[in-house]
Short mmCIF file of C-alpha atoms and ligand atoms in Angstrom, two decimals:
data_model
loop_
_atom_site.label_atom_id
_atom_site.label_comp_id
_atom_site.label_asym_id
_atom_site.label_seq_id
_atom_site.Cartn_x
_atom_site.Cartn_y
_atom_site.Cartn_z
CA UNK A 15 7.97 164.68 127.67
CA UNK A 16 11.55 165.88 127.73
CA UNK A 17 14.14 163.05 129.72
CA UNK A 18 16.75 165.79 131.22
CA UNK A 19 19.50 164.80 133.96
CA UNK A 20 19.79 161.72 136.29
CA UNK A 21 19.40 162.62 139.54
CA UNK A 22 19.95 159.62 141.35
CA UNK A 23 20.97 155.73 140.36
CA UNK A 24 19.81 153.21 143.05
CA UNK A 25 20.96 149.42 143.02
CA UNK A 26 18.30 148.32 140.02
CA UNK A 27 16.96 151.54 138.66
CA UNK A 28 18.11 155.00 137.58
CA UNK A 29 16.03 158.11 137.79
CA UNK A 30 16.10 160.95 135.70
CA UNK A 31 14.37 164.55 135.75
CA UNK A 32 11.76 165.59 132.67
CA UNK A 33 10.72 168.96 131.45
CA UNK A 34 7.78 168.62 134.18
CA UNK A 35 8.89 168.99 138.25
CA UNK A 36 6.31 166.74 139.14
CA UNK A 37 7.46 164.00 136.87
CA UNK A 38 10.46 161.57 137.23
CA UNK A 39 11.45 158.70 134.42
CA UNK A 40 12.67 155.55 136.36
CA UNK A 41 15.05 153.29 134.32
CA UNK A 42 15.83 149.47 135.12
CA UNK A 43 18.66 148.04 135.03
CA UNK A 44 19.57 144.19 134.77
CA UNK A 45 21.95 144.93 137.81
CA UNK A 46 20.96 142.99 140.99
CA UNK A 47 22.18 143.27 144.40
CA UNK A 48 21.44 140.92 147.64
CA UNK A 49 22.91 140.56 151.14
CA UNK A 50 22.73 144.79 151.58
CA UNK A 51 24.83 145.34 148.72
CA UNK A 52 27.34 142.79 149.57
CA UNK A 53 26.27 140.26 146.44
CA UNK A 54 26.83 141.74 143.00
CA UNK A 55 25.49 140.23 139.65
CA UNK A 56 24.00 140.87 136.83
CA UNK A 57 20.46 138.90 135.71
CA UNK A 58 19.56 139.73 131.52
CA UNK A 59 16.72 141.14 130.97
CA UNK A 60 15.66 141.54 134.46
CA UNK A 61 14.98 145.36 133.89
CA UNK A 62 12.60 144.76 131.10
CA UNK A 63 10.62 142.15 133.38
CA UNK A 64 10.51 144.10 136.46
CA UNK A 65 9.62 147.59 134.54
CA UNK A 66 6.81 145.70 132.51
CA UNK A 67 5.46 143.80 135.15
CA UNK A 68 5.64 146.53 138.16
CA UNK A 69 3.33 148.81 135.70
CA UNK A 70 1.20 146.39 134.76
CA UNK A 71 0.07 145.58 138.52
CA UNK A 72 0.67 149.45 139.49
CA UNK A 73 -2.29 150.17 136.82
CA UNK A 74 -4.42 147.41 138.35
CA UNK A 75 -4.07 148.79 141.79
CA UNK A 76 -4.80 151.97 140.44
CA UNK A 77 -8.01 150.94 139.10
CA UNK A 78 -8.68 149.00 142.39
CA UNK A 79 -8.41 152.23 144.57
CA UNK A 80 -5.02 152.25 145.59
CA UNK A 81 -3.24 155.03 144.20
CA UNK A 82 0.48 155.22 143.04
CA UNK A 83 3.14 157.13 141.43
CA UNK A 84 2.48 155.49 138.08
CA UNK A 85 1.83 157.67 134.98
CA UNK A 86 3.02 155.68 131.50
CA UNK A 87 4.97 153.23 130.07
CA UNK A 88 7.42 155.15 127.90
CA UNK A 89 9.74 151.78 126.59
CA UNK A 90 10.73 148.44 127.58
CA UNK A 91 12.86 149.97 130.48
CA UNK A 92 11.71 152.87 131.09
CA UNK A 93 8.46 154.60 133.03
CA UNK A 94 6.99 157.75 133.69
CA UNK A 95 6.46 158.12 137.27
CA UNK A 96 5.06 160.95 139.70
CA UNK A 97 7.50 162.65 141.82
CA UNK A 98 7.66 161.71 145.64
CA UNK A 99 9.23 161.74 147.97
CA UNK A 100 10.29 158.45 149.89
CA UNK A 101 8.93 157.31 152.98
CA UNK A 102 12.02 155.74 154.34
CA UNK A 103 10.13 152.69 155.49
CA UNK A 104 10.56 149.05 153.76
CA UNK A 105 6.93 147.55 154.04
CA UNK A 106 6.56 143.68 153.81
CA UNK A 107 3.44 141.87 153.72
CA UNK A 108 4.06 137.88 154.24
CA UNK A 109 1.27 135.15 153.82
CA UNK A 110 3.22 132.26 154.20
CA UNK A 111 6.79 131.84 156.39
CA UNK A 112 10.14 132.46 154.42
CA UNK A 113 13.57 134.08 153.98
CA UNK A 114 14.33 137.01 157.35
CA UNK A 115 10.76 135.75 159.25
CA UNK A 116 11.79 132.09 159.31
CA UNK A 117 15.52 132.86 160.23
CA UNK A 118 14.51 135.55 163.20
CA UNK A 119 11.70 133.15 164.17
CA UNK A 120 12.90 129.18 163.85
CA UNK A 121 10.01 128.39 161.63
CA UNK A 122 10.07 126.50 158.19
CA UNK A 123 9.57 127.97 155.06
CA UNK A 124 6.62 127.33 153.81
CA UNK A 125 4.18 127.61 156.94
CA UNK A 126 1.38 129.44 156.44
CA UNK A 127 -0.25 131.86 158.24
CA UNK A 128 -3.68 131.79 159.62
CA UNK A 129 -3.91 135.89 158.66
CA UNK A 130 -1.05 137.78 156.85
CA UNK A 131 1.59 139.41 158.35
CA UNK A 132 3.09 143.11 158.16
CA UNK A 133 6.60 144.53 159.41
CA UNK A 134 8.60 147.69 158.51
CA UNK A 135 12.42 147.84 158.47
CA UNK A 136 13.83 151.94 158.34
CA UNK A 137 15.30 152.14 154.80
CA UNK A 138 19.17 152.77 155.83
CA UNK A 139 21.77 150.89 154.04
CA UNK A 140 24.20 152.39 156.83
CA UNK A 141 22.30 150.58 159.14
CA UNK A 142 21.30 147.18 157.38
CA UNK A 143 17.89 148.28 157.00
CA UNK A 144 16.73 147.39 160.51
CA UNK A 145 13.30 145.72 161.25
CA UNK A 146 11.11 148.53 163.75
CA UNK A 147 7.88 148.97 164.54
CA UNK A 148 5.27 151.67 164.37
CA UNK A 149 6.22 153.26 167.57
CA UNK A 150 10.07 153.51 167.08
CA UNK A 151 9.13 154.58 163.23
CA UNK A 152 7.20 157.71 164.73
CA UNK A 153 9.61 158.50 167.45
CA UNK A 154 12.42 158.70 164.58
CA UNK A 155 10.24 161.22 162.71
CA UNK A 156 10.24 158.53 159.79
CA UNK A 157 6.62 159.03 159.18
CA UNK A 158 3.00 160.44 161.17
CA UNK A 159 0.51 157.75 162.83
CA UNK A 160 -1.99 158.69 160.01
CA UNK A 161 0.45 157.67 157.34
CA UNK A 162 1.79 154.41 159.02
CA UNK A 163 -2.39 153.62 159.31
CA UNK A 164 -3.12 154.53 155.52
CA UNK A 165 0.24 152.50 154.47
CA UNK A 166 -0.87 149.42 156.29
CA UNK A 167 -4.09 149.73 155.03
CA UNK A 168 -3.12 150.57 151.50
CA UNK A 169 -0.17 146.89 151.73
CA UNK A 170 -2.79 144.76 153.40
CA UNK A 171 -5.18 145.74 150.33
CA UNK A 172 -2.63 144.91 147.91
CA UNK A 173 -1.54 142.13 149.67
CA UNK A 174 -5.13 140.59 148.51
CA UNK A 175 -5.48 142.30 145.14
CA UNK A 176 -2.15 140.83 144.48
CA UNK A 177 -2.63 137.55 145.75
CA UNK A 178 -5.78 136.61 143.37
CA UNK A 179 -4.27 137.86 139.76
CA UNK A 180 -0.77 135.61 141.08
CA UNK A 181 -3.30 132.44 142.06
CA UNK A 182 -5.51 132.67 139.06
CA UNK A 183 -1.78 131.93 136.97
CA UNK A 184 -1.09 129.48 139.53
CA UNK A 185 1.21 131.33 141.47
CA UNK A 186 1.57 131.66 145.17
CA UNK A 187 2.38 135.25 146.66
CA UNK A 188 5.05 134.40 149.31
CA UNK A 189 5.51 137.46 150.92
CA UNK A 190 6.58 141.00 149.20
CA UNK A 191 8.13 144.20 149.87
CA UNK A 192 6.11 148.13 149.15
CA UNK A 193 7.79 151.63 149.62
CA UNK A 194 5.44 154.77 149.43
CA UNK A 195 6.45 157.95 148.75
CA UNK A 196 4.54 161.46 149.35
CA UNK A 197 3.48 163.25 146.74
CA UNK A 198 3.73 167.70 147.04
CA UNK A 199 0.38 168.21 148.54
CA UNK A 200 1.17 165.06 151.26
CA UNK A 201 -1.06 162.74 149.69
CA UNK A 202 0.76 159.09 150.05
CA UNK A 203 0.79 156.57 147.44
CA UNK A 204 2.44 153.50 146.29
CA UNK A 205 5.82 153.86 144.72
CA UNK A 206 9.33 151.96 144.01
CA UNK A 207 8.00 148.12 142.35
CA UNK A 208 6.55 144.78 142.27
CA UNK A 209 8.43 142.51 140.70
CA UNK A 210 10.57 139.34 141.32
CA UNK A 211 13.03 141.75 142.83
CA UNK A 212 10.72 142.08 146.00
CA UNK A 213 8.08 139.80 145.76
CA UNK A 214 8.73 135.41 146.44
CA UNK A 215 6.44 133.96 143.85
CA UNK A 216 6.19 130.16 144.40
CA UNK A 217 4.82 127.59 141.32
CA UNK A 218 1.39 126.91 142.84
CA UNK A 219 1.86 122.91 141.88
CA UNK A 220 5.56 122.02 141.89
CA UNK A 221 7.08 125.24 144.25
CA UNK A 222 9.32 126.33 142.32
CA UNK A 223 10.89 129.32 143.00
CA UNK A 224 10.08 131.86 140.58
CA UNK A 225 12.28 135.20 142.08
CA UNK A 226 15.01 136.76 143.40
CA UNK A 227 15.45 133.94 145.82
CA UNK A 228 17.37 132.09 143.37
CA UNK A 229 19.85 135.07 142.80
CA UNK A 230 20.28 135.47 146.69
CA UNK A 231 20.60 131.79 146.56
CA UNK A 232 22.75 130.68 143.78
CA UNK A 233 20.10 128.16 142.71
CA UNK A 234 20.40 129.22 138.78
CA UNK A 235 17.81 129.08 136.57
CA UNK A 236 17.55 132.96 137.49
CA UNK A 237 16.65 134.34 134.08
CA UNK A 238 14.17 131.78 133.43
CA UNK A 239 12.38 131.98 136.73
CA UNK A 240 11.75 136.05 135.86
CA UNK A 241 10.73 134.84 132.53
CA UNK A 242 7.89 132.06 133.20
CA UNK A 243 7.02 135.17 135.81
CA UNK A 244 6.48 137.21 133.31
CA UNK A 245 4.82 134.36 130.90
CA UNK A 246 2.26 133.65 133.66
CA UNK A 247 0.42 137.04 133.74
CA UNK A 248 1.14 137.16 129.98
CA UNK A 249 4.24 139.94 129.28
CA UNK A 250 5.54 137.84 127.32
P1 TMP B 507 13.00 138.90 153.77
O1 TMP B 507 12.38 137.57 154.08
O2 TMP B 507 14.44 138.83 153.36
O3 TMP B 507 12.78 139.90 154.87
O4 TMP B 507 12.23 139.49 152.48
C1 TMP B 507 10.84 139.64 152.47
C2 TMP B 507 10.38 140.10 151.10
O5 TMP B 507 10.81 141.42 150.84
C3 TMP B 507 10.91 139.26 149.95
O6 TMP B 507 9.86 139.09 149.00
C4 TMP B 507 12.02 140.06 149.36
C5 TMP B 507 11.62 141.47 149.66
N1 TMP B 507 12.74 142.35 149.96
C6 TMP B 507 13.07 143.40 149.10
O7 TMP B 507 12.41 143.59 148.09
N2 TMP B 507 14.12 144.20 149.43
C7 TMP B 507 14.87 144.03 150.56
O8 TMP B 507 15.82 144.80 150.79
C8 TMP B 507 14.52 142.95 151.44
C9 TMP B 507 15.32 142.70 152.70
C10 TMP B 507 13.47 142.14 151.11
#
């Protein structure tokens, strides 16, 4: 596999073209970003964390039925993914009430809900990535009723793969944040990453905050929350 030109650099990642038109290698950077771009900072070794662990649950899901845009590991930052094409939809699956939810809503962190919850924001940094529902995300052409149905499906499902492997290391799975992306014959599947970037991952026993919440923040203690992350589904 032959890395030719980047073609794009996003906030945390760049993205480069191969020798193959179906293939893509995405690159992570340690570069973070909160508040829609408005927060800058840097967070060491972040790319290595997020690349290793987003595979490493992209393969499970894989072998659980959900398909994604994964293809192979190719070095500590970088991955071989299949080419999509973005569905310009934010997907976030929340079990228990934090961060946006609790601010739009006047509820704690921390409540939990009886069943989990799912919302889609349109994926437009122009517009601060406003929250919309299925309706408005059809009438703006953003995606077909049969796709918003198989991507709820497909988030719920990981919502409760994901949520065992994090609670058998004694981690809680907050709430978390998919993007899917169509591949050239239509077929949707799981792209972008799971990672402390866009998942809240809460210590099980203590709480502690072990994600980007402490960036967004300014708790400290960033790098080591990614880290014991990491340790607890054993990356490192
Ligand atoms: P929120 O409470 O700020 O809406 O975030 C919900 C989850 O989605 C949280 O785990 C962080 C993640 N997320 C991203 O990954 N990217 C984003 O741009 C936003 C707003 C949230």
């Amino acid at each position: 596999m032959e890395k030719r030109e980047q073609l794009y650099e996003g906030k945390a990642k760049k993205v480069y073209a191969t020798d193959d038109s179906g293939l893509l290698i995405v690159s992570y950077k340690d570069d973070a970003t909160a508040l829609n771009g408005l927060k800058r900072g840097t967070i060491a070794g972040k790319g290595v964390i997020n690349n290793r662990m987003s595979n490493f649950f992209m393969e499970k899901l894989e072998k659980n039925g959900i398909p994604t845009h994964f293809v192979k590991e190719l070095s500590e930052r970088e991955t071989l993914v299949k080419k999509v094409s973005i569905v310009p939809l934010e997907v976030i699956v929340r079990n228990i009430a934090a961060g946006s939810f609790s601010k739009r809503y006047g509820v704690e962190e921390g409540v939990v809900f009886d069943t989990p919850t799912i919302e889609f924001s349109y994926k437009n940094d122009a517009l601060g990535d406003p929250l919309l529902n299925a309706y408005h995300a059809k009438a703006l052409k953003l995606a077909t009723e049969e796709e918003i149905e198989q991507i709820t499906a497909y988030s719920f499902a990981v919502n409760e793969h994901l949520k065992t492997w994090w609670r058998e290391k004694g981690v809680t799975l907050v709430d978390f944040k998919l993007e899917f992306g169509r591949l050239s014959d239509s077929t949707v599947v799981l792209a972008d990453e799971i990672s402390p970037d866009t998942c809240r991952l809460w210590d099980s026993e203590t709480g502690e905050k072990l994600d980007k919440d402490r960036f967004r923040r300014d708790m400290g203690g960033v790098e080591a929350a990614y880290t014991e992350a990491a340790k607890r589904i054993g990356l490192l």
